[in-house]
PDB file of C-alpha atoms in Angstrom:
ATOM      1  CA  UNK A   1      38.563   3.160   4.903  1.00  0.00           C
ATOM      2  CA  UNK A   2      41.258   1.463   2.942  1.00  0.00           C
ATOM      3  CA  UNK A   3      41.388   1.744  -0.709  1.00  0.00           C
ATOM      4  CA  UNK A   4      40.452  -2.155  -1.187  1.00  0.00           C
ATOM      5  CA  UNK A   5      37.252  -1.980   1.084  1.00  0.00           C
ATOM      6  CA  UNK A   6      36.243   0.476  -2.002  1.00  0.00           C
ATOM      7  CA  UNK A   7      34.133  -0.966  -4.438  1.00  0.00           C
ATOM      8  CA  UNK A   8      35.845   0.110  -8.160  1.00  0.00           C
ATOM      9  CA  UNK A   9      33.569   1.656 -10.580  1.00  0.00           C
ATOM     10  CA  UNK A  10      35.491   1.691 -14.224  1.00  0.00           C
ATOM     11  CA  UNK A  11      33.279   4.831 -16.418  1.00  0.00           C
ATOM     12  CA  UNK A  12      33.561   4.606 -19.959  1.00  0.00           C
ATOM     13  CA  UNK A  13      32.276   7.838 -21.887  1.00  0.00           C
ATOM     14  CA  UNK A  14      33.341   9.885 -24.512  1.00  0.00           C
ATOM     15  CA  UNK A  15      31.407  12.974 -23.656  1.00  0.00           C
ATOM     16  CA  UNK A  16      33.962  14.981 -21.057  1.00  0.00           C
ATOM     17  CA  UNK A  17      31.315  16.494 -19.335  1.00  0.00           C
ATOM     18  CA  UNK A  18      29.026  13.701 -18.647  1.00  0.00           C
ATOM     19  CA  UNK A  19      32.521  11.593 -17.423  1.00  0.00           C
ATOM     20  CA  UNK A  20      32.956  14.214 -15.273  1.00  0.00           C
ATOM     21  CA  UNK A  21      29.697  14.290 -13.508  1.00  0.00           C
ATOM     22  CA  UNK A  22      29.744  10.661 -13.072  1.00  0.00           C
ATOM     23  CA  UNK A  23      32.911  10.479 -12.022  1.00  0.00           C
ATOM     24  CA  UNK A  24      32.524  13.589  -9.038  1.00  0.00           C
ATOM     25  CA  UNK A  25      28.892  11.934  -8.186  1.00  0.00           C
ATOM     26  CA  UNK A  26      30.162   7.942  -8.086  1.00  0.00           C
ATOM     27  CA  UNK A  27      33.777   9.303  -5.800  1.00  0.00           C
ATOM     28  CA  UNK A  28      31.336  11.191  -3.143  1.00  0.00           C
ATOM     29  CA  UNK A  29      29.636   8.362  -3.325  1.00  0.00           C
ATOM     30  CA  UNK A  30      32.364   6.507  -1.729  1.00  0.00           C
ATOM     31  CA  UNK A  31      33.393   4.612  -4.860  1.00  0.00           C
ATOM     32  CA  UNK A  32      36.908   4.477  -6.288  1.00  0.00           C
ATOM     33  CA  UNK A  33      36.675   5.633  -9.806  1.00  0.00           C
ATOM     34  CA  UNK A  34      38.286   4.900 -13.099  1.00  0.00           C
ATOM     35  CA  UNK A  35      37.922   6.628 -16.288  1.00  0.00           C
ATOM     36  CA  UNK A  36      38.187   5.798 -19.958  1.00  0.00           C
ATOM     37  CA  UNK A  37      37.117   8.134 -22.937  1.00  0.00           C
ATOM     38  CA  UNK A  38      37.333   5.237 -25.416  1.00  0.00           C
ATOM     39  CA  UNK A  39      36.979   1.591 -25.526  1.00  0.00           C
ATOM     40  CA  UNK A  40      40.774   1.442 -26.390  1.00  0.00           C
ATOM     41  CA  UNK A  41      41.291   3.199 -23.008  1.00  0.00           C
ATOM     42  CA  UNK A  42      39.107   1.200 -21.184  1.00  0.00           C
ATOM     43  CA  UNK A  43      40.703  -2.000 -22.813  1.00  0.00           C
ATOM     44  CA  UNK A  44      44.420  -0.728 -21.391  1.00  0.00           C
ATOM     45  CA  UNK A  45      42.448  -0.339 -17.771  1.00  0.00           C
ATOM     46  CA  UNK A  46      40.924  -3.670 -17.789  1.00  0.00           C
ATOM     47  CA  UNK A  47      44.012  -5.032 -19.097  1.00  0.00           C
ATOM     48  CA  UNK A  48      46.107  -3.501 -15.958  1.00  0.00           C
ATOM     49  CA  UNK A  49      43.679  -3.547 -13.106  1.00  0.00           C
ATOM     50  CA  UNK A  50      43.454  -6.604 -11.349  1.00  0.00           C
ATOM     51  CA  UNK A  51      40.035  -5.588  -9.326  1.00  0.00           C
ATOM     52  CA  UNK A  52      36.761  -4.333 -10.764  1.00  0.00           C
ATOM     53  CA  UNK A  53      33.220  -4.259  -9.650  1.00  0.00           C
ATOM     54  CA  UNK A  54      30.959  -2.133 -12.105  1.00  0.00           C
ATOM     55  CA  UNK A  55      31.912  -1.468 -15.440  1.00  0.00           C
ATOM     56  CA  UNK A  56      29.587   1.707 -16.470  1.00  0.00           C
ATOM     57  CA  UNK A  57      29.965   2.321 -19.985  1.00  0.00           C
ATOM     58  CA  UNK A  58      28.169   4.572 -22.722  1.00  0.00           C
ATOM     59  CA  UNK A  59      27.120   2.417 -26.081  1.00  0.00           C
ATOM     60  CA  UNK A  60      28.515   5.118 -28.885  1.00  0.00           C
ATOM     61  CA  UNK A  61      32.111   5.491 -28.722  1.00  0.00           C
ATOM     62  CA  UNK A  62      34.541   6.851 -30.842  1.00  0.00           C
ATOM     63  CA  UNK A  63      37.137   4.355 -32.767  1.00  0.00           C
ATOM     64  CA  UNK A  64      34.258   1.741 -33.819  1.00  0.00           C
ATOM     65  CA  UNK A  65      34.272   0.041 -30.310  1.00  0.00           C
ATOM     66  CA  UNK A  66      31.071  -0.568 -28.665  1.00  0.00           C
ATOM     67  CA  UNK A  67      30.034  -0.379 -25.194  1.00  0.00           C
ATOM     68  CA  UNK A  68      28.776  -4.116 -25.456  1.00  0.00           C
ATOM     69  CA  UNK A  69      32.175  -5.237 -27.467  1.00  0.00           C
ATOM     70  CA  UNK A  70      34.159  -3.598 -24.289  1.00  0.00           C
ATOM     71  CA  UNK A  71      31.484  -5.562 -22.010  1.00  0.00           C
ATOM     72  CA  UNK A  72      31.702  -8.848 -23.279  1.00  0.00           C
ATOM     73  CA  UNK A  73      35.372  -9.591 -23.184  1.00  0.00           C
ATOM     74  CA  UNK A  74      35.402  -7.814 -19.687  1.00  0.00           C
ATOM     75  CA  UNK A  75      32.688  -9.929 -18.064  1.00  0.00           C
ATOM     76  CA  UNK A  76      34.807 -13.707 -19.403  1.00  0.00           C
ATOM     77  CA  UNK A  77      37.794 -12.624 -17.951  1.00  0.00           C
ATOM     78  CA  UNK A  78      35.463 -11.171 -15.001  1.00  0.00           C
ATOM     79  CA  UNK A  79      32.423 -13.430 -14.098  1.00  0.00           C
ATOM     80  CA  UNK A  80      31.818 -11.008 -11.325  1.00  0.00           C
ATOM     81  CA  UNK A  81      32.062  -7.632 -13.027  1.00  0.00           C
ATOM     82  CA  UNK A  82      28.811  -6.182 -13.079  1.00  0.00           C
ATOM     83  CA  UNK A  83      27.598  -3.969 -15.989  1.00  0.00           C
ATOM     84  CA  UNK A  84      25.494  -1.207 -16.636  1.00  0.00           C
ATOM     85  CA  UNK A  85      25.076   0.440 -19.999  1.00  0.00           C
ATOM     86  CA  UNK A  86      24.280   3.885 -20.584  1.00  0.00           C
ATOM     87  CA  UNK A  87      22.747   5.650 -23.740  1.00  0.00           C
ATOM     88  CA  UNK A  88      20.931   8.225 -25.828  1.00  0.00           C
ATOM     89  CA  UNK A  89      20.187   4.951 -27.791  1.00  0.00           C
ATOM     90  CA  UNK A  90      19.177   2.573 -25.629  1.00  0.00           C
ATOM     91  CA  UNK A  91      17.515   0.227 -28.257  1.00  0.00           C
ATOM     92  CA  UNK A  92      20.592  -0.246 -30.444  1.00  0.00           C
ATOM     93  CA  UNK A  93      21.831  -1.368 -27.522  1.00  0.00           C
ATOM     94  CA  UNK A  94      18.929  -4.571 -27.175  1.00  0.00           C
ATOM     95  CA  UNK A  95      19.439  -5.013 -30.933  1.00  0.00           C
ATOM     96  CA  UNK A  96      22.910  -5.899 -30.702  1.00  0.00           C
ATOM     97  CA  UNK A  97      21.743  -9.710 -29.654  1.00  0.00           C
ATOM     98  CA  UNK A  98      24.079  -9.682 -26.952  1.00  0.00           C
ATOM     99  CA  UNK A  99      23.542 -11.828 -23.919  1.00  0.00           C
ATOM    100  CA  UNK A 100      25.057  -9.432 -21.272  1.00  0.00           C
ATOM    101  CA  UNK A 101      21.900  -7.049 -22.629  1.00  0.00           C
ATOM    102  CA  UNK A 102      19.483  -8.784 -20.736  1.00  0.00           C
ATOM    103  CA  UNK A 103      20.622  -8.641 -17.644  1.00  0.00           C
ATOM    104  CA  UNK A 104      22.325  -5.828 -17.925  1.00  0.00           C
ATOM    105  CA  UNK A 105      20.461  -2.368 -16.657  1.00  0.00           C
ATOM    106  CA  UNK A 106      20.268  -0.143 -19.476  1.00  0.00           C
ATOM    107  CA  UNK A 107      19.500   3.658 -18.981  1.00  0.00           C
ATOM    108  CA  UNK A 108      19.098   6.150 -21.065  1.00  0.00           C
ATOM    109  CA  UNK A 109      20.424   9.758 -21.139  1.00  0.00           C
ATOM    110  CA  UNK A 110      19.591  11.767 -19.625  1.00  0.00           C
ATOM    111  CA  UNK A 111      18.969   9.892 -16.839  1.00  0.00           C
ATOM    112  CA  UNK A 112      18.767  10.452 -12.561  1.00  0.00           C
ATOM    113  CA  UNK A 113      22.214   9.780 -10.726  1.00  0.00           C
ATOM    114  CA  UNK A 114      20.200   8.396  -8.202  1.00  0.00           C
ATOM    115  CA  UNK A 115      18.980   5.733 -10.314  1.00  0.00           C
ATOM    116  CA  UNK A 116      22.236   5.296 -11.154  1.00  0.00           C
ATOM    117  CA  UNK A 117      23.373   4.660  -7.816  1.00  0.00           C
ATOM    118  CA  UNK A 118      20.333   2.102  -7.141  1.00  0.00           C
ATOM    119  CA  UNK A 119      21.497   0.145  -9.946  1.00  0.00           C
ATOM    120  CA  UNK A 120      24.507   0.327  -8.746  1.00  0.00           C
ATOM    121  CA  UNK A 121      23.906  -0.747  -5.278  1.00  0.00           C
ATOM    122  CA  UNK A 122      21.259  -3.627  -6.528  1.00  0.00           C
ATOM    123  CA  UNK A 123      24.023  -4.999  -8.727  1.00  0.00           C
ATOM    124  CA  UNK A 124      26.467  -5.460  -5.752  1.00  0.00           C
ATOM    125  CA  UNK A 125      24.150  -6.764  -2.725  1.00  0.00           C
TER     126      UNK A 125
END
């Protein structure tokens, strides 16, 4: 399989562990995988990588940015990017007000990779 028949999963998490797990379940899943442990990382990625399909990223993260402030700006310059949030906190994540929230899968730690993959793969159908 060539690298651009790979759908591109971009993981934003602080927590080194948990980015490591998703990152080792989503790549033997077959998905090429990004990582960012900030939302200033994730910012440089999106700002450099011309292709992305999910955008998985925790709410909490250190340096004030939000999960939903790295979402928003990601999804206007990406109308296709599809989003799924991931959280301890899942409610401060519908009290933000935030459009992309509510449509948007939100799940909460800890949560069942295989749900995460059957968001994944009912976001991209």
């Amino acid at each position: 399989m060539s690298v651009d028949a790979q759908d591109v999963v971009l993981v934003v998490e602080d927590e080194p562990v948990i980015l490591m797990v998703l990152s080792d379940f989503l790549s033997g899943q077959g998905y090429r995988v990004l990582q960012a442990e900030s939302g200033e990382q994730a910012f440089e990625i999106l700002a450099s990588k011309p292709h992305l399909d999910v955008l998985i990223t925790d709410f909490r993260l250190p340096g004030g940015i939000s999960g939903v402030q790295i979402a928003e700006p990601a999804v206007k310059l990406r109308p296709d990017l599809k989003v799924i949030f991931i959280s301890g906190y899942p409610q401060e994540i519908r009290e933000t007000g935030s459009p992309i929230t509510l449509k948007a899968p939100i799940l909460e730690k800890p949560f069942d990779l295989d749900v995460l993959q059957e968001k994944i793969q009912e976001l991209l159908a």
